[in-house]
Amino acid sequence: KHVTRLGAALEHLKTEEPDVVLLDLNLEDSAGYETFYRMRRASTAAILVLSASDDEELAIKTVREGAQDYLVKGTFDGRLLLRSIRYAIERKRSEEALRHSEATLRAIFENSLDGIVIFSGDGICLEANVAAADLVNVPRKELIGCRLCNFCEKGFEEVWAELSLSETGRGQFWAHLKNGSRRLV
């Protein structure tokens, strides 16, 4: 589909989502970075910017903000354009696969019946699932950012050394809960 106005392109995107958008930054009703910005907000398609402007700052800005490539009109041939389109499609598919994989991993983490906690090298909880929070009887939001030693009977260094030395990075320790009870975790 070829359009010469950004408004028509945005209208078209309401009913169809292309794999790639070849975007001229100077349209009848929009020019420059604003054209890219509005298209990026409206579409999840790979955007390949085609511009008459050899503006390095604009090229860097659009690519940093999601354009797959920035080609200056008159400086490339059909083979380069075709290669850029193929690359844009493959990169977009890879990004979508990565997002799907991250969502799957997040769902496994969140829904695991086992308590899972990710600690930084100095023993601060970076991430924990609901099962881990339930295990130590602390709301998840309070668990994140806490130190491991807040929940264990042994000293921090001893527990951390045990976990760090284990091949799996897994270990057990006695946790003191807010209600005064202890639990092996």
PDB file of C-alpha atoms in Angstrom:
ATOM      1  CA  LYS A   1       0.000   0.000   0.000  1.00  0.00           C
ATOM      2  CA  HIS A   2       1.437   3.366  -0.999  1.00  0.00           C
ATOM      3  CA  VAL A   3       0.288   6.605   0.599  1.00  0.00           C
ATOM      4  CA  THR A   4       1.635  10.140   0.454  1.00  0.00           C
ATOM      5  CA  ARG A   5       0.094  11.459   3.658  1.00  0.00           C
ATOM      6  CA  LEU A   6       0.812  10.364   7.222  1.00  0.00           C
ATOM      7  CA  GLY A   7      -2.888  10.648   8.055  1.00  0.00           C
ATOM      8  CA  ALA A   8      -3.727   8.082   5.358  1.00  0.00           C
ATOM      9  CA  ALA A   9      -0.973   5.764   6.639  1.00  0.00           C
ATOM     10  CA  LEU A  10      -2.247   6.001  10.203  1.00  0.00           C
ATOM     11  CA  GLU A  11      -5.778   5.317   9.009  1.00  0.00           C
ATOM     12  CA  HIS A  12      -4.576   2.265   7.062  1.00  0.00           C
ATOM     13  CA  LEU A  13      -2.840   0.917  10.179  1.00  0.00           C
ATOM     14  CA  LYS A  14      -6.178   0.766  11.989  1.00  0.00           C
ATOM     15  CA  THR A  15      -7.240  -2.146   9.767  1.00  0.00           C
ATOM     16  CA  GLU A  16      -3.951  -3.733   8.652  1.00  0.00           C
ATOM     17  CA  GLU A  17      -0.522  -4.177  10.201  1.00  0.00           C
ATOM     18  CA  PRO A  18       2.240  -4.574   7.604  1.00  0.00           C
ATOM     19  CA  ASP A  19       5.492  -6.431   8.258  1.00  0.00           C
ATOM     20  CA  VAL A  20       7.576  -3.438   7.163  1.00  0.00           C
ATOM     21  CA  VAL A  21       6.886   0.259   6.697  1.00  0.00           C
ATOM     22  CA  LEU A  22       9.107   2.113   4.227  1.00  0.00           C
ATOM     23  CA  LEU A  23       8.797   5.567   5.701  1.00  0.00           C
ATOM     24  CA  ASP A  24       9.696   8.763   3.906  1.00  0.00           C
ATOM     25  CA  LEU A  25      10.160  11.428   6.567  1.00  0.00           C
ATOM     26  CA  ASN A  26       8.794  14.165   4.302  1.00  0.00           C
ATOM     27  CA  LEU A  27       5.141  13.529   3.528  1.00  0.00           C
ATOM     28  CA  GLU A  28       2.458  15.949   2.378  1.00  0.00           C
ATOM     29  CA  ASP A  29       1.109  16.411   5.901  1.00  0.00           C
ATOM     30  CA  SER A  30       4.121  15.650   8.094  1.00  0.00           C
ATOM     31  CA  ALA A  31       7.873  16.172   8.003  1.00  0.00           C
ATOM     32  CA  GLY A  32      11.046  15.141   9.790  1.00  0.00           C
ATOM     33  CA  TYR A  33      11.282  13.362  13.097  1.00  0.00           C
ATOM     34  CA  GLU A  34       7.595  13.944  13.879  1.00  0.00           C
ATOM     35  CA  THR A  35       6.697  11.643  10.984  1.00  0.00           C
ATOM     36  CA  PHE A  36       8.771   8.829  12.434  1.00  0.00           C
ATOM     37  CA  TYR A  37       7.571   9.465  15.980  1.00  0.00           C
ATOM     38  CA  ARG A  38       3.891   9.293  15.064  1.00  0.00           C
ATOM     39  CA  MET A  39       4.368   6.178  12.928  1.00  0.00           C
ATOM     40  CA  ARG A  40       6.336   4.428  15.686  1.00  0.00           C
ATOM     41  CA  ARG A  41       3.535   5.102  18.177  1.00  0.00           C
ATOM     42  CA  ALA A  42       0.886   3.807  15.761  1.00  0.00           C
ATOM     43  CA  SER A  43       2.566   0.688  14.429  1.00  0.00           C
ATOM     44  CA  THR A  44       4.381  -2.390  15.661  1.00  0.00           C
ATOM     45  CA  ALA A  45       5.743  -3.014  12.155  1.00  0.00           C
ATOM     46  CA  ALA A  46       9.444  -2.795  11.382  1.00  0.00           C
ATOM     47  CA  ILE A  47      10.115   0.757  10.173  1.00  0.00           C
ATOM     48  CA  LEU A  48      12.738   1.400   7.535  1.00  0.00           C
ATOM     49  CA  VAL A  49      13.343   5.145   7.205  1.00  0.00           C
ATOM     50  CA  LEU A  50      14.030   6.495   3.720  1.00  0.00           C
ATOM     51  CA  SER A  51      15.079  10.112   3.728  1.00  0.00           C
ATOM     52  CA  ALA A  52      16.549  12.727   1.432  1.00  0.00           C
ATOM     53  CA  SER A  53      18.308  14.127   4.495  1.00  0.00           C
ATOM     54  CA  ASP A  54      21.791  12.876   5.324  1.00  0.00           C
ATOM     55  CA  ASP A  55      21.350  14.137   8.896  1.00  0.00           C
ATOM     56  CA  GLU A  56      23.498  11.892  11.097  1.00  0.00           C
ATOM     57  CA  GLU A  57      21.821  12.998  14.344  1.00  0.00           C
ATOM     58  CA  LEU A  58      18.364  12.267  12.945  1.00  0.00           C
ATOM     59  CA  ALA A  59      19.529   8.871  11.673  1.00  0.00           C
ATOM     60  CA  ILE A  60      20.956   7.926  15.065  1.00  0.00           C
ATOM     61  CA  LYS A  61      17.875   9.179  16.922  1.00  0.00           C
ATOM     62  CA  THR A  62      15.403   7.235  14.771  1.00  0.00           C
ATOM     63  CA  VAL A  63      17.427   4.020  14.947  1.00  0.00           C
ATOM     64  CA  ARG A  64      17.839   4.337  18.718  1.00  0.00           C
ATOM     65  CA  GLU A  65      14.099   4.793  19.033  1.00  0.00           C
ATOM     66  CA  GLY A  66      13.169   1.765  16.971  1.00  0.00           C
ATOM     67  CA  ALA A  67      13.773   2.300  13.256  1.00  0.00           C
ATOM     68  CA  GLN A  68      15.320  -0.796  11.738  1.00  0.00           C
ATOM     69  CA  ASP A  69      17.506   1.272   9.413  1.00  0.00           C
ATOM     70  CA  TYR A  70      17.920   4.767   7.993  1.00  0.00           C
ATOM     71  CA  LEU A  71      18.718   4.968   4.283  1.00  0.00           C
ATOM     72  CA  VAL A  72      19.496   8.187   2.422  1.00  0.00           C
ATOM     73  CA  LYS A  73      17.730   8.396  -0.930  1.00  0.00           C
ATOM     74  CA  GLY A  74      20.042   8.265  -3.922  1.00  0.00           C
ATOM     75  CA  THR A  75      22.851   6.514  -2.019  1.00  0.00           C
ATOM     76  CA  PHE A  76      21.649   2.931  -2.265  1.00  0.00           C
ATOM     77  CA  ASP A  77      20.608   0.486  -4.922  1.00  0.00           C
ATOM     78  CA  GLY A  78      17.775  -2.032  -5.083  1.00  0.00           C
ATOM     79  CA  ARG A  79      19.890  -4.834  -3.626  1.00  0.00           C
ATOM     80  CA  LEU A  80      20.718  -2.814  -0.513  1.00  0.00           C
ATOM     81  CA  LEU A  81      17.071  -1.845  -0.090  1.00  0.00           C
ATOM     82  CA  LEU A  82      15.976  -5.480  -0.455  1.00  0.00           C
ATOM     83  CA  ARG A  83      18.628  -6.613   2.030  1.00  0.00           C
ATOM     84  CA  SER A  84      17.540  -3.898   4.490  1.00  0.00           C
ATOM     85  CA  ILE A  85      13.899  -4.990   4.167  1.00  0.00           C
ATOM     86  CA  ARG A  86      14.814  -8.650   4.770  1.00  0.00           C
ATOM     87  CA  TYR A  87      16.978  -7.699   7.739  1.00  0.00           C
ATOM     88  CA  ALA A  88      14.191  -5.534   9.171  1.00  0.00           C
ATOM     89  CA  ILE A  89      11.690  -8.382   8.918  1.00  0.00           C
ATOM     90  CA  GLU A  90      14.071 -10.899  10.523  1.00  0.00           C
ATOM     91  CA  ARG A  91      15.041  -8.501  13.292  1.00  0.00           C
ATOM     92  CA  LYS A  92      11.389  -7.756  14.021  1.00  0.00           C
ATOM     93  CA  ARG A  93      10.587 -11.482  14.176  1.00  0.00           C
ATOM     94  CA  SER A  94      13.550 -12.045  16.505  1.00  0.00           C
ATOM     95  CA  GLU A  95      12.376  -9.233  18.793  1.00  0.00           C
ATOM     96  CA  GLU A  96       8.871 -10.708  18.880  1.00  0.00           C
ATOM     97  CA  ALA A  97      10.266 -14.189  19.658  1.00  0.00           C
ATOM     98  CA  LEU A  98      12.364 -12.714  22.467  1.00  0.00           C
ATOM     99  CA  ARG A  99       9.341 -10.884  23.926  1.00  0.00           C
ATOM    100  CA  HIS A 100       7.330 -14.116  23.776  1.00  0.00           C
ATOM    101  CA  SER A 101      10.149 -16.052  25.444  1.00  0.00           C
ATOM    102  CA  GLU A 102      10.474 -13.418  28.188  1.00  0.00           C
ATOM    103  CA  ALA A 103       6.717 -13.515  28.793  1.00  0.00           C
ATOM    104  CA  THR A 104       6.807 -17.321  29.050  1.00  0.00           C
ATOM    105  CA  LEU A 105       9.729 -17.223  31.479  1.00  0.00           C
ATOM    106  CA  ARG A 106       7.996 -14.531  33.552  1.00  0.00           C
ATOM    107  CA  ALA A 107       4.818 -16.660  33.715  1.00  0.00           C
ATOM    108  CA  ILE A 108       6.805 -19.707  34.867  1.00  0.00           C
ATOM    109  CA  PHE A 109       8.605 -17.610  37.498  1.00  0.00           C
ATOM    110  CA  GLU A 110       5.420 -15.987  38.779  1.00  0.00           C
ATOM    111  CA  ASN A 111       3.315 -19.168  38.827  1.00  0.00           C
ATOM    112  CA  SER A 112       5.870 -21.599  40.241  1.00  0.00           C
ATOM    113  CA  LEU A 113       4.803 -23.271  43.461  1.00  0.00           C
ATOM    114  CA  ASP A 114       8.476 -23.214  44.519  1.00  0.00           C
ATOM    115  CA  GLY A 115       9.789 -20.045  46.083  1.00  0.00           C
ATOM    116  CA  ILE A 116      12.266 -18.423  43.724  1.00  0.00           C
ATOM    117  CA  VAL A 117      14.460 -15.538  44.799  1.00  0.00           C
ATOM    118  CA  ILE A 118      17.161 -13.788  42.771  1.00  0.00           C
ATOM    119  CA  PHE A 119      19.872 -12.139  44.858  1.00  0.00           C
ATOM    120  CA  SER A 120      22.577  -9.694  43.860  1.00  0.00           C
ATOM    121  CA  GLY A 121      26.182 -10.521  44.662  1.00  0.00           C
ATOM    122  CA  ASP A 122      25.912  -8.705  47.977  1.00  0.00           C
ATOM    123  CA  GLY A 123      22.798 -10.600  49.080  1.00  0.00           C
ATOM    124  CA  ILE A 124      20.065  -8.094  48.243  1.00  0.00           C
ATOM    125  CA  CYS A 125      16.859  -9.558  46.861  1.00  0.00           C
ATOM    126  CA  LEU A 126      16.407  -8.318  43.303  1.00  0.00           C
ATOM    127  CA  GLU A 127      13.355 -10.382  42.423  1.00  0.00           C
ATOM    128  CA  ALA A 128      11.110 -12.880  44.158  1.00  0.00           C
ATOM    129  CA  ASN A 129       7.977 -14.693  43.207  1.00  0.00           C
ATOM    130  CA  VAL A 130       4.793 -14.860  45.273  1.00  0.00           C
ATOM    131  CA  ALA A 131       5.632 -18.366  46.539  1.00  0.00           C
ATOM    132  CA  ALA A 132       8.915 -17.063  48.001  1.00  0.00           C
ATOM    133  CA  ALA A 133       7.118 -14.190  49.704  1.00  0.00           C
ATOM    134  CA  ASP A 134       4.531 -16.597  51.112  1.00  0.00           C
ATOM    135  CA  LEU A 135       7.306 -18.858  52.345  1.00  0.00           C
ATOM    136  CA  VAL A 136       8.765 -16.160  54.587  1.00  0.00           C
ATOM    137  CA  ASN A 137       5.377 -14.552  55.268  1.00  0.00           C
ATOM    138  CA  VAL A 138       6.370 -11.162  53.875  1.00  0.00           C
ATOM    139  CA  PRO A 139       4.611  -9.224  51.107  1.00  0.00           C
ATOM    140  CA  ARG A 140       6.558  -9.544  47.857  1.00  0.00           C
ATOM    141  CA  LYS A 141       7.091  -5.781  47.606  1.00  0.00           C
ATOM    142  CA  GLU A 142       8.767  -5.810  51.027  1.00  0.00           C
ATOM    143  CA  LEU A 143      10.936  -8.814  50.167  1.00  0.00           C
ATOM    144  CA  ILE A 144      12.444  -7.120  47.111  1.00  0.00           C
ATOM    145  CA  GLY A 145      15.329  -4.953  48.248  1.00  0.00           C
ATOM    146  CA  CYS A 146      15.794  -6.810  51.553  1.00  0.00           C
ATOM    147  CA  ARG A 147      19.016  -8.518  52.483  1.00  0.00           C
ATOM    148  CA  LEU A 148      19.125 -12.271  52.874  1.00  0.00           C
ATOM    149  CA  CYS A 149      20.290 -11.951  56.476  1.00  0.00           C
ATOM    150  CA  ASN A 150      16.969 -10.323  57.426  1.00  0.00           C
ATOM    151  CA  PHE A 151      15.375 -13.763  57.240  1.00  0.00           C
ATOM    152  CA  CYS A 152      18.007 -16.186  58.427  1.00  0.00           C
ATOM    153  CA  GLU A 153      19.178 -17.447  61.777  1.00  0.00           C
ATOM    154  CA  LYS A 154      22.798 -17.717  60.695  1.00  0.00           C
ATOM    155  CA  GLY A 155      24.893 -14.694  59.899  1.00  0.00           C
ATOM    156  CA  PHE A 156      24.669 -13.272  56.399  1.00  0.00           C
ATOM    157  CA  GLU A 157      28.212 -14.180  55.448  1.00  0.00           C
ATOM    158  CA  GLU A 158      27.749 -17.807  56.474  1.00  0.00           C
ATOM    159  CA  VAL A 159      24.490 -18.291  54.560  1.00  0.00           C
ATOM    160  CA  TRP A 160      25.763 -16.429  51.515  1.00  0.00           C
ATOM    161  CA  ALA A 161      28.987 -18.469  51.479  1.00  0.00           C
ATOM    162  CA  GLU A 162      26.982 -21.701  51.599  1.00  0.00           C
ATOM    163  CA  LEU A 163      24.779 -20.602  48.705  1.00  0.00           C
ATOM    164  CA  SER A 164      27.672 -19.205  46.693  1.00  0.00           C
ATOM    165  CA  LEU A 165      29.752 -22.354  47.096  1.00  0.00           C
ATOM    166  CA  SER A 166      27.000 -24.727  46.059  1.00  0.00           C
ATOM    167  CA  GLU A 167      27.185 -25.778  42.418  1.00  0.00           C
ATOM    168  CA  THR A 168      23.510 -25.051  41.883  1.00  0.00           C
ATOM    169  CA  GLY A 169      23.344 -21.814  43.848  1.00  0.00           C
ATOM    170  CA  ARG A 170      20.593 -23.432  45.882  1.00  0.00           C
ATOM    171  CA  GLY A 171      20.536 -23.955  49.604  1.00  0.00           C
ATOM    172  CA  GLN A 172      18.417 -24.073  52.710  1.00  0.00           C
ATOM    173  CA  PHE A 173      18.464 -21.986  55.857  1.00  0.00           C
ATOM    174  CA  TRP A 174      16.223 -21.210  58.808  1.00  0.00           C
ATOM    175  CA  ALA A 175      14.227 -18.056  58.239  1.00  0.00           C
ATOM    176  CA  HIS A 176      12.760 -16.031  61.086  1.00  0.00           C
ATOM    177  CA  LEU A 177       9.270 -14.916  60.179  1.00  0.00           C
ATOM    178  CA  LYS A 178       7.591 -11.740  61.341  1.00  0.00           C
ATOM    179  CA  ASN A 179       5.189 -13.733  63.502  1.00  0.00           C
ATOM    180  CA  GLY A 180       8.134 -15.115  65.495  1.00  0.00           C
ATOM    181  CA  SER A 181       8.106 -18.613  64.013  1.00  0.00           C
ATOM    182  CA  ARG A 182      10.947 -20.227  62.105  1.00  0.00           C
ATOM    183  CA  ARG A 183      10.779 -22.054  58.799  1.00  0.00           C
ATOM    184  CA  LEU A 184      13.355 -24.056  56.868  1.00  0.00           C
ATOM    185  CA  VAL A 185      13.614 -22.480  53.424  1.00  0.00           C
TER     186      VAL A 185
END
